[in-house]
Each structure stands twice: as C-alpha cells, then as structure tokens.
Amino acid sequence: MKKFRYILLATISISMLSCKKFLLENPAGIITTNNYYKTSSDAVDAVNAVYFMLNSGGTSEQTPYNVLFSTGMDMGTDDVNPGPGATNGDVRSLSVHSMNSSNRTVFQLWQQHWAAIVKANVVFYYVPGISMDATLKSRLLGETHFLRALYYFNIVRLWGDVPLILDYDPTAVAASQYAVAKTASTIVYNQIINDLTEAAATLPNSYSSPDVGRATKGAALALLAKVYLTMASLPLNLTANYQLAASTALEAISPADGGTGTFNYALQTNYSHVFLPAFKNNSEHIFCAQFESNAQGQGNNQNPRAIWNGVPGLTGNYSEQVVFYTNGADNYYSIYKMYQKSDLRRAGSFFTKFQSPTNNKSYSLLIKNPAYPNDSTPFFSKVWDPNSISITSESAANVSIIRYAELLLIHAEAENEVNGPTAAAYNSINKVRTRAGIANLTAGLSQAQFRDSVYFERRLELVWEYQRWWDLIREKDAGGNSIFVPSLHTVGKTNAQDYQRLYPFPLNELSVNPKLTQNPGW
Amino acid sequence: MKNFKQTKIIGYILFLLILPAFVFSQDNKEVIIKGKILEEAASDSLAGAVIRIKGTSIGTSSDVNGNFQLKTSTPIPFTISISFIGYETKEIEVYEANEPIEIKLKPSNVLKEVVIVGYGEQKRKDLTGSISTVPTELMSQPVVSVERLLQGSVPGAVVTQNSGQPGGAVSVQIRGNNSINAGSDPLYVIDGFPINNDYTVNDAGVTDGPKINPLSSIPTTDIESIVVLKDASATAIYGSRGANGVVIVTTKKGSKNKFSVTYDAYEGVSKVIKEIPVMDAGQWWQLRKEAAANTGTSAALVGKNASILQAAQNQGYSIDTTGQGTNWQKAAFRTAPMQNHNISIMSGSDKTKLAFSGNYFNQDGVLINTNFIRYAGRLNVEHDYSKKFRITSSINASNTSAKVAPSNVITNLLLAPPGLPIYNNSGGYVVQSPFEAANPAIDNPINTLNNEINTTKTNRFLGNTALEYKILQSLTAKVLLGADVIDNKQNQYLPISTAEGLALNGYAAVGTAFTTNWLSENTLNFSKVIKDIHSLNILGGFTAQQSKSEGTITAASGFPNDLFTFNNIGAGVTPRPVASSASEWALASYLARVNYGFKEKYLATVTFRADGSSRFGPDNKWGYFPSIGLAWNAHKESFLKDVKSISNLKIRASAGITGNQSIPPYSSLAQEAFYRYNFSGTTVSGFAPQSVSNPNLSWEKTVQEDAGVDLGLFQNRISLTADVYYKVTSNLLLSELVSGTSGLSYYNATTNAGQLSTVFQNIGSMLNKGYELGVFTQNLVGKFKWNTTFILSQNFNKILSLGDGITQIIPNTQQPSVLEVGAPVGSFYVYQTNGLIQPGVPAITPSADKNPGGQNYVSATNEELIKNNPPVVLGLTNTFKYGGFDLTVFLQASIGGKIYNENEAALELGTGYTNASTVLLNAYTATNTNTTVKAPYQDPAIIPSDRFIESATYGRLKNLTFGYTLPLKITSKAKIKSVRFYVSGQNILTWTKYSGYDPEVSYNGQSQINKGYDQGTYPNTKTILGGITLTL
C-alpha cells in the first residue's frame, strides 16, 4: 500500500522537473541559421546556394533557367507558342499578350529572382566575417558579385525601375519591414556594373575540377559587355555605352578573333556540339546553368515539353510549339522557315522526327497540306540529351547564359553602332556565319542594314536560348523605334502593345509592399 | 486468493468460448427468491432485467413476462440489485424468501446521467458548459472511424467525409472553422489520452492519393460514449488545444460481477453513388472534329489518316471513332464487399472489471484493387486494489493497412478518350492516351489501378494506466501515464508496364514514419458537499506530453524488370533522392477547475489552464486560458416547482479563452534549407536561410461566449437544448505574405503549396458565430416506442483581418479558393460568365477563343468573389421499437455551401484532346444557337468561372437500420442472452443538384482553406449490409 504512495509521489515530482528545458526546441534534422556560417565549407555552401536558382527549385517548381524563362517569357515572343500540352491559363494568356498583373508565371519570375538575390546578400552578410583562406574568400565573394549582377540584370530588364536591395536583415518579421520602394533603373544598372567590375577583378580565368562551371573573369567581362549594350539599347538608349560594350567585349574576345582576351574562347566547329551534354563547358561556353542527369532533381525539365506525346516510350507533353503556319494559307512567319537551306543551325535547333526507343521507328507529326507537301511539325531540340531518353525530364543539357558566339555578335553590334560596319564588325559576325555553314554577310551594307543583319543573326543563332524576349524589347528599327509591337503583330499576336515591354509588378506584391507602384499601362 | 480469481476469470472465458452457455453452480442450503420486474409508469413487464445479489456473482435475468427466480445459498439477509438499460438501478434488501416481490423500475432520468468531461466526470444536471453526446441509437452505424458518428447527430459539428477511399480522411469542424494555418479539427481524447490526429502521423510520404485517417485504427464497436465539448467552459481545461472543440471518446468497460460475450458481425456491399455521364467514342470523335474546325487547325489531327491513328495502329491497337468505345468508369468501379467481425468479452468480479475485444474489418473500395483492412484488440481493466487504491488501464493495439487509389486515377477515368481501348491487340495494356493531352498526359487508369503498388500500413499502440489514490474521503490523487505509438510503413512501385513507371523504367519507394507520444498526467481532486447546500469540486494538476517523430524515404528507379516491386530497391540502377527527418514537440501544462453548486440551483465552473509549448518562440512559450461558466437550474426554484409540465429548465452562460497551437515544430526558428547545384559534372550542396526567426510566435487565441438553455417537459418526454455562441479568434497563426523581395519564397517548399514569400506570425482574426438546437422526444412509450432526435445548427464564419493592409490571400494559385477579409474561409475568386459570344458582338474573354459560340464573360481581366458560407446542418433520427423489432431512420441534410467542380471544368473544355461531359452534346453550333454550352475549341486552359460553382446542398437517408431481436423465450432455451439480426444501409438515398459524384467532398482533406474544391476525389459510396449481434 505504502509502495503505491511512493510511486505516486515519485511520478509527480519527476513530472515537475524543469519545464524550461522540456520546452526548448533542439531540431535534429534541421540546421538553424544561428548555428551556421562558421567555417570555410559553410562559406562555399552559402555561395553554392546562390547558384541554385540557375538550375532547379525542386522537381515540381519551375525556375528561370529551368523552364520558367520559356513559360514566363519566351512564350510571349514571335518564336514560341504554347503547345496542346500547355494547360496553364497563365502561360496561354502570357503567350497571346492578354495577361494581367495576377499572372502566376510573372510572379514566379519575380519571386525566384529575389530568392536568389537575397541568397547573395546572405553571403555578403555572413561570409566576410568567417575566418578562412583569403584567396578562397575573395573568389567566393567575386562569384557572388557576378551572380547578383546577373539576377539584377534580368530583373531590371523585365520590370524597369525595381527595388535595389543589397543588405540582409535576419530579424525582419513583419511585412512592413520588407516594403521597399523602387530605385531608378540607371542606378540599378550602375550597381550591376559595380558588381561585375568587382567580379572581374577577383575571379580567376578558369577552374579545374571540381569547380568547373563557377563564374570566371571572362564571364564577368562578357556579361558586362552585354550590360553596356543593353543600356545603350531601348528603353534607356544611353548610346554612349556602345563604346564601352565594344571595348569590354574585346577584352574577352580571343586574339585570334581580334580581341585581347586571355580566356581561350573559341567557337565549336560543329554547331550542335554547343548544346549536347557530351560537350558541355567547352571553349564556346562562357557561363552556363549547369544541369546533371543524376536523379537528384538536377535535370533540365524543358526537354519533354518540346517532345511530341505520340512517340512510344518517349515521354513528351508537347507544351512548347514553334510558331508555325497552321493552315498553310495564313500569313504566319516561323523562325523555322527563316534559315537558309545550307544553314546547319536549323538541324541543330529543331527535330522534325523522333525515334521511338521501344520500337526504333521514326515518328513525326505530318502537316497534311498540299501547299507544303513534305513538311512535318518542327520541335525545339536544344536541350535534348541522347543519354536521358528513358527519363526525358532529366536532361543533362546545360543552358547557355552567355556564349562566345553571342559575345562576337555583341561586339559586331556595338562596333557598328560606334564606328559603322567596319571590318572588325564584319569579322565578328562572319565568324558566326561561317561556323553555321552560310556565306559571309554581303559587303558594303549601311549601318542600319548591318544592324538589322546582326539582329537577324542573333535570332537564328540564339533561338530557344531565352534571348528573344530581351532582344524584342531592346532592339530598334531604322527610325529608332522599338521592333516589339510590329514583330509580334506579324505572327498574329495582335494584342501586343508597347507598354508590355515592361512586365507588371505582381498584384500580390503591390498589396504587401505599398511602396511599390505599378508600371504604366498595367 | 488473487491468483485464484484470475484463474477463475480465465476459466470463465475459456468455458464460455467452448460452450454456448454457462450454468451457475449450485449449493445445498438454498433459498429461492421469486419476483416480477415491471416498468413503473406503464406497469409493463420488463424482460431481460438483470437481478444480482450484491457482492456476489450470483444472478439471473427476468423472462419474457418479467418473472425471475433466483436460487441461492447466500444467507439471508442480503441485497439484490436490479438493473436494466434505460432504467435506474434499484436495490432491495431481502429478509425473507416467501412472497414473490414486485419490483418497479423507473426510467432513468438523463439528468442523473454522468457525463465524461475533461479530466473527470460530472452529472449532467451539474454541467454549466455546452456539451453534446452522440445518441446511443446512432452509435451502431457501420462506419470505419469515430468522427463519422458525429455527423448529423451532434449540433454544431460539420463532418465531411473527404473521399470514398476505405479508411480515408474525414474532416470535422465544431462550431466553425477557427484557424487558417493551425488546423481546424477538434482535439480527440481517447480514454483520457489527447491523441495526435495530424494526418502526417501515419503518412510516411510515399503513398500517393487520399490519406488514411489515423482514427480508423480504433473500431467504433469498442466505443461506449462520445462526448463533444463545445463552449469555453467545457474546453478551456484543454487550453491551447481546446479552440476547435474537444471530442472525448470512452471505450467500453466491464461491469462488476457480470459476464457476457458478444459477437457482432456484418457483411455488406458498397457501390459508387453515381457515375458522371461522359461521351461515348462516336460522340467524342465528332466533338474532336468540331473543335479542330472551330480552331482552324489542321484537319490532319482528326482526319482518316491522322498520324495519331497511325501511331496507334503501329502500337498494336486501333481507335474507335464511331462506336461506344470504352466506358472507363464502368471498367474501374465495382460492387465492393465489406465485412466486420467483432468479439467482446465483458467480465468482472467485486474488485475487477475487464473488457476484452477483438476486431477484424475488411472493406474493399469501389475502385478496383483498393481496400482497407483492420485488426484491432483491446483490453480495458479497472481494479480496486483496496478501498483507497484503484488501478485502471486501457490498451488498444491495431494493425491497419490500405491499398490506396493513386491520386490521378479519377481524373484519368473521366478524361481518358473513350475511343481508346483498355487493352491492345496482344492483350497487354494500352499505356497512355496518344492524343494531345492534358499535362500530365492521360495514363490508362485501369492499368494504374491494377498494377501500381500503393499501400500504407500502420501499427498503433495506444495505452494508458492510471493510479487513483484516495488520500481522504474527499480528496483523490490520480497519476496517469500513457503512450501512443504509431509506426507507419508505406510502399510504392510504379511498374515498367504502366505509363507512370515506363518513364522511369520502374520506380520503387518505401517510407517509414515512427511516432512516439507519451503523456504524464497528475491531478488532485477534492469533492465535498457541505451541509447539503454547498457542493464543491476542485481539480488541480500538472501534465506533460511529448511527441517524437522520425521518418525515412528511400527510392530508386531503373529496374531490370517488374519482379522485385518495392522489395529490392538496390536493384534499381538510379538512386532517387532519399530523405530522413526528425521532429519533436512538447507541451507542459498546469490546470485547475472549480465547480461550485449552491442548493443545486446556482452552478458555477471556473477553469484555468497554463500551457507551455515547445513550438513557440522563447519569449512566448506560455499561454493562459481561463474560463467561467454559470448555470441556473430554474426548475428548482419554488415558483416553477408547481409547474408540473416543466421537469427541467436550466439556463447557462459561459465565456473563456482557448487556444490553438498546431503549427509545425521549429516554426519560430530561422531554418537553413538544403540546395543543390552542379560543378564539374558533380552535384554539390548548398545552404541558405529559408525562414527568419520569430521569437514572439505564440498561440492563437479564441474568445468564446455562449448562452444556452436546457428544457425538459412532461417528465422529460420532450427535452431540448439550444445554444448561441460568438467566437473571435485572434493572433491567427498565419503565414503572412511578405514582399517577394524578402527572398523567402521557398519557405514551405516541402508542401509544394508555399511558393509565396511568407513569415509565420500571429496576425489577423476571424469570427465564428452561430446557433445550435437539439431536441429529443419520446413520442410513444410503452409497447410501441418511438423516439425522435432532431438537430439543427448553423455557423457563420467571417475573416476579420489578415494583417495590416492585406485584404486577400490566395493560398494555392492553381485553385480558385481565396481567403478574403469580410468573406468566409473557403470562398472563391472566379470569372463571371455572361452567356456565349454572339456573332457581331465583341467578345469579352480571357481565353483565346473569341469566336461566336465561345464563352463570354463580364470582364476579361477581373474575377468575382463568391462567398462560401458554411451550411446549415440538419439531422433527424427516428427510432421505432415494437416487441423484438427496431427501426432507425436517420436523415441528414446540409443546406448551403458551394463547390467548385474542377472535374466538370475539365470535362467541359471541349478540346477533343480528352473525353468530355455529355453536356457538350448541346454545344453551340451554327444551327444550335439557343444554348448556354460553349462551342468546342482547342484551348486546353481552364478558365475558372462561376459556371463551375455549384450548390453543395444535399439531403440524404444517411442510415436506415431494421433489426429484429429474437424473443427471450426462444433464446433462453438456447441459453443465449440475446440475438439480434439487422439489415442496414448507409447513404442509401441522396437528394442533390450537384453534378459531381457527391456533394460531400473535400479535395484537401483536413484543410479548410480549399474546402469545396472537387477534383479527382475518390467518390463516396452507398452501402447495404446485414448483420447479427449475439450475446452469450
């Protein structure tokens, strides 16, 4: 009897033991920020996280260089339309330019760029205080400067004036603490130039394994040249920057091509090698989003979107469609139809048939139209991975963010704007044409003709590399007016209006950030 | 002595299992007591009353005429007790054994009934709070889990069976929905143990499709009573977990000196309530051609030599373009058998009460190759070691397993083109629709159902032991220790022969989730009546509860063949991401309650609880939850004493604060998320913060006021309970939207719902107010008995605030559901349709289709808010008894409420890529212009519009049971206490205008945010069964 009484007392007293400790949280499966950012390996991991947004947000999430630039931007160009497998209303309305500020893909682009920028700011907040090897630290900070510049460059082109956030505040909780007003885009561009200059000063020329794919000095210079070119173009039209674009491009261009670069950049002989995973990170690649086919969610998910779903054993959902004639009798212009017969880039950019891995037969979606007897529907092929046929969404194909062919075209364009169609300008564009298997550009063009030729060359060379939208909003005709509206109207996207050259700020964003004001027209 | 007793008990059981009856042993020096048992009012004889000599195991029962005869050698005088269900137990002292005695039993007064409340029990007449119990006649419905018994039987409870998956999820709201992020289901307390009913406890995260309800591990046949605590006076004793109401479940206990064996079994079949009408092959092909023509696309897509038809030929099957084609729904639905077997043994001695039970439940789903199986065992013991010491224990162990329908199956059943055959010419499955498809593409759902492995298994041990010690006559100490251990294992295999597996060359995954939840509860109870005027009951205590969970997931793909399924993951050449996780939470609490009664007229209850939760910020761990309840037993006043018709009149009022804490552990901490990237062809790791720390994170607080009246008329032949309540929940645990420039957009990446930038904060508030009415009448007493229970309740919900300057939150941008200030939770934002586009009139539409006959809208850019008010809930139960016959008719209705029918939206797209609703047979054409159905067009994007908002109002014959109990004179010859045969039907008739499978549906399980969104949900079923209850 007494025994029970003691047991009772004992249990009660045990239960009353220190409540404070009992209620403390000690997560076992989670790292908390308070206990992190202490070693050089932490610093490396913090910088790796800034690269993350180039690749993947997890299997169900689209990130800018993994599908989202296609669904949230390219669909609105004169090259791409949503295919029958694209059931997302946001993508379809963006494609025909009837979207509004609650468009989800636009919101995703906004959020994910900021997620990346904040990760860069986290690096600048914590890494300088970590005691570690000084060279490595300086390189890591250089990489972060490069990446932050890249993300801001995308944002400022898409939205114009945007908030400029360079600090990180780990204690901000309330929405009001995150409300930030816009900064003029010229100031944002200055910050981009500062970041890239800092990156070029601290980054190495190249890496060896296991670091191949990190940002290099050449990448910083090439991107800087592109930034100058963009500032000189519409809408800022700060034409003095053409000179800077040309001279900066030359700093990265190899001596064989007339530059002073020490980075050994060169065009690949075979155009399709630029895109095949077997040749990734070659001499033409200045900076790429790196993909791997290793089932860790690191694959390029764009691939099945451009595969027809009628091929046995091949997973395709046909959600991307080349803008193409549909009835044969209409006036649509298709990028596919613009290549010269001898241009190797058409075969390197499109499939017109697929081979079934299960029965080895070829399948194509024929256009049964008497006007075009042998045509079958073209599909984009630039992220095709011949080794990931069983799981097409795990393509190891990298996405080129800036490559040598584009650098040459940047130089050609800038040089033409500064000095007219000089031999140096011709030299740069003809390098690209020669590799494509087509004749040199007609000699003796006027400055405006040469400009249009470079624009056209960019379109053919860089198709489906997430470049067309930015060229559409940047490029100008002989009268200095934007090509945006006429280009889109030509392919039947007749809702397009000039104000759409800037994206709307997402509706959600305006409601939580009262300091933000909507872009005109939206 | 003790050993002897145990042996005797075991002996009893064994003996009874072998023999159909047990005859009491007889002694020499006998007396014979004779008598007759009658009902007090009607003087009807009562058959089956139990007569027992107090303090012994000697007893008998009355025969069909109410007569009994008891032979005993117990020396006179002794006391006999006479008990009968529904009547007050009577005790009579016997001094001599000559004359037959006539004993009249009084029908038990419900007010004297004892009700289990938090941490104790109270007489119903002493209650100050709003408390409902599930009527006994509805307790025997053939349902899988306890919450389904609340539907239509408890005023103020809204119960939604989310899917027809056997064992599937049920969501319950008591008095509305108080929370947006922190859970809105009530706290379930089973035999004193507050269990964790979060669906993640038995979900390792591998099985795809509807979640299995953790409460389905407890057979409803084990349950003695279900009590629902609703107002603050009743729930505040559960403090931080009381805001959503508390459901107290008590399992069956044995009784002293009584032995019985009951075998209860039923078998039946389920069928889907209805099928959704879709087109046959010929109709669909016609639609496909029209859509292509209207869009102006190539006729090649539909022509005779279309490449798709050729591709099909190449793959060894042909497409039907003229005939009936495949009826996918018919191929997948079946008449599914179910069975339940339950044996329970009740035993008891003077000091010990024992209840054993074993349960086997097996229900096949109406979708082929889906099911739910349960094995469960229970042991409840109450042992009085001495007059002061008491030990009670209840232990439930169960094993449940389910084959779950993968989540895409229903959508594919509806959308699969009817021209597509199930099998190819060589007898294998056609893997996938070759037509331009929705994204994801449409896989053969019959192949998916038959060949995918998608199972979940849970072992659950829920047990507790309590020691009670009477320190003084009026002072009792109680220590309760318990554990709830849940081990879940899930298996998935997508074979190479299915479309899902083909893309990965076979995919296998296994996962485990182990959760251990322990509880220590220590209370002191002081109870005294002073001078017959003041009654006082004081409870005080300390409790601690902690839960730890560990989970793993392992997966691989690239298998050489389908032989291993999930049993040899190492054979897959491609390892898939593996995962493991750990999380724990703890709750420490002090609680106190004082019940005071003055002359049984004026009652007051004051409760207080202090809860400390590990989930909150270091600065705000503790929350304090007081409540007060007052009641006035007006019928005890002299001015009402003479009003004979009023047998009971109680007026109640209460107010108090309760809380809610169900947010994920570690929400107040800044967490680093894991990221991957690739350098040099190798994947590397990265870390970055995915949340910020919020040291102030704290409780959701619900302030509730309640006023109620209990009225009993004509000896309680009519009793009525009515309540009104008003609740404001503030400090909502809300993922507050912050600017995307915060970079926090991945905070909730694991749930795939949190793409927005949010910070968990205590922000915003919500109002719930409503009324409840419960009426119980005994319309006829006597030989023909007729009872009626009627309940009616309605809750009004309104979001008052979502934080500074925020007027709306769209929780999932893929769905039209919205949270908007001023509107109820679960409202929608959709485009407003405005007829069809007429020739010559400019189209207003966000869609690409601007042709005449396309859908026209009021605005092409702005969506309209459609409020979704909670429904009025009605339940009407009539029970009839005549002789051995009994009949229960249970009607249930839900009036109001809206559903967004995503299935229909997909079926009315009219692209011809997938199958379509027969509604499109009346689509607009050049010759058929007098219609509201838009013309087919190849635009596969769904525009969410008010066309697909439908009324969720329904009425249904929820349960109809007809039973017959064999007369005692027959059963007594076979030495059987009673036998009842019954047939029963669930959901037999449903009256609704809803065009989907069933208006009682929720795509999102327990979440209230997206309630009323119907997409691809496993359809609900109707059931008919027959059973027997045999008591020895």
Coordinates of N, CA and C in Angstrom, one line a residue, chain A residues 303 306-307 336 346-347 349-354 376-381 384:
Chain A
N303 N 13.1 19.6 -71.6 CA 13.2 18.7 -72.7 C 11.8 18.1 -73.1
A306 N 9.1 19.8 -75.3 CA 9.3 20.0 -76.7 C 9.3 18.7 -77.4
I307 N 8.7 17.7 -76.8 CA 8.6 16.4 -77.4 C 7.2 16.0 -77.6
Y336 N 11.4 28.8 -88.0 CA 11.8 27.6 -88.7 C 12.0 27.8 -90.2
R346 N 19.7 25.1 -88.4 CA 18.3 24.6 -88.3 C 18.2 23.1 -87.8
A347 N 19.1 22.3 -88.4 CA 19.1 20.9 -88.0 C 19.6 20.8 -86.6
S349 N 18.9 22.9 -84.2 CA 18.0 23.6 -83.3 C 16.6 22.9 -83.2
F350 N 16.3 22.1 -84.3 CA 14.9 21.5 -84.4 C 15.0 20.1 -84.7
F351 N 14.0 19.4 -84.2 CA 13.7 18.0 -84.7 C 12.4 18.1 -85.5
T352 N 12.4 17.3 -86.6 CA 11.1 17.1 -87.3 C 10.6 15.6 -87.2
K353 N 11.5 14.8 -86.5 CA 11.0 13.4 -86.3 C 11.7 12.9 -85.0
F354 N 11.0 12.0 -84.3 CA 11.6 11.4 -83.1 C 11.7 9.9 -83.4
S376 N 6.8 18.5 -91.9 CA 6.2 18.0 -90.6 C 6.6 19.0 -89.5
T377 N 5.8 18.9 -88.5 CA 5.9 19.9 -87.4 C 7.3 20.0 -86.8
P378 N 7.9 21.1 -86.7 CA 9.2 21.2 -86.0 C 9.1 21.3 -84.5
F379 N 10.1 20.7 -83.8 CA 10.1 20.7 -82.3 C 11.5 21.2 -81.9
F380 N 11.6 22.1 -80.9 CA 12.9 22.6 -80.5 C 13.8 21.4 -79.9
S381 N 15.0 21.4 -80.2 CA 15.8 20.3 -79.8 C 17.0 20.7 -79.0
W384 N 17.9 18.6 -75.8 CA 17.9 17.1 -76.0 C 19.1 16.5 -75.4

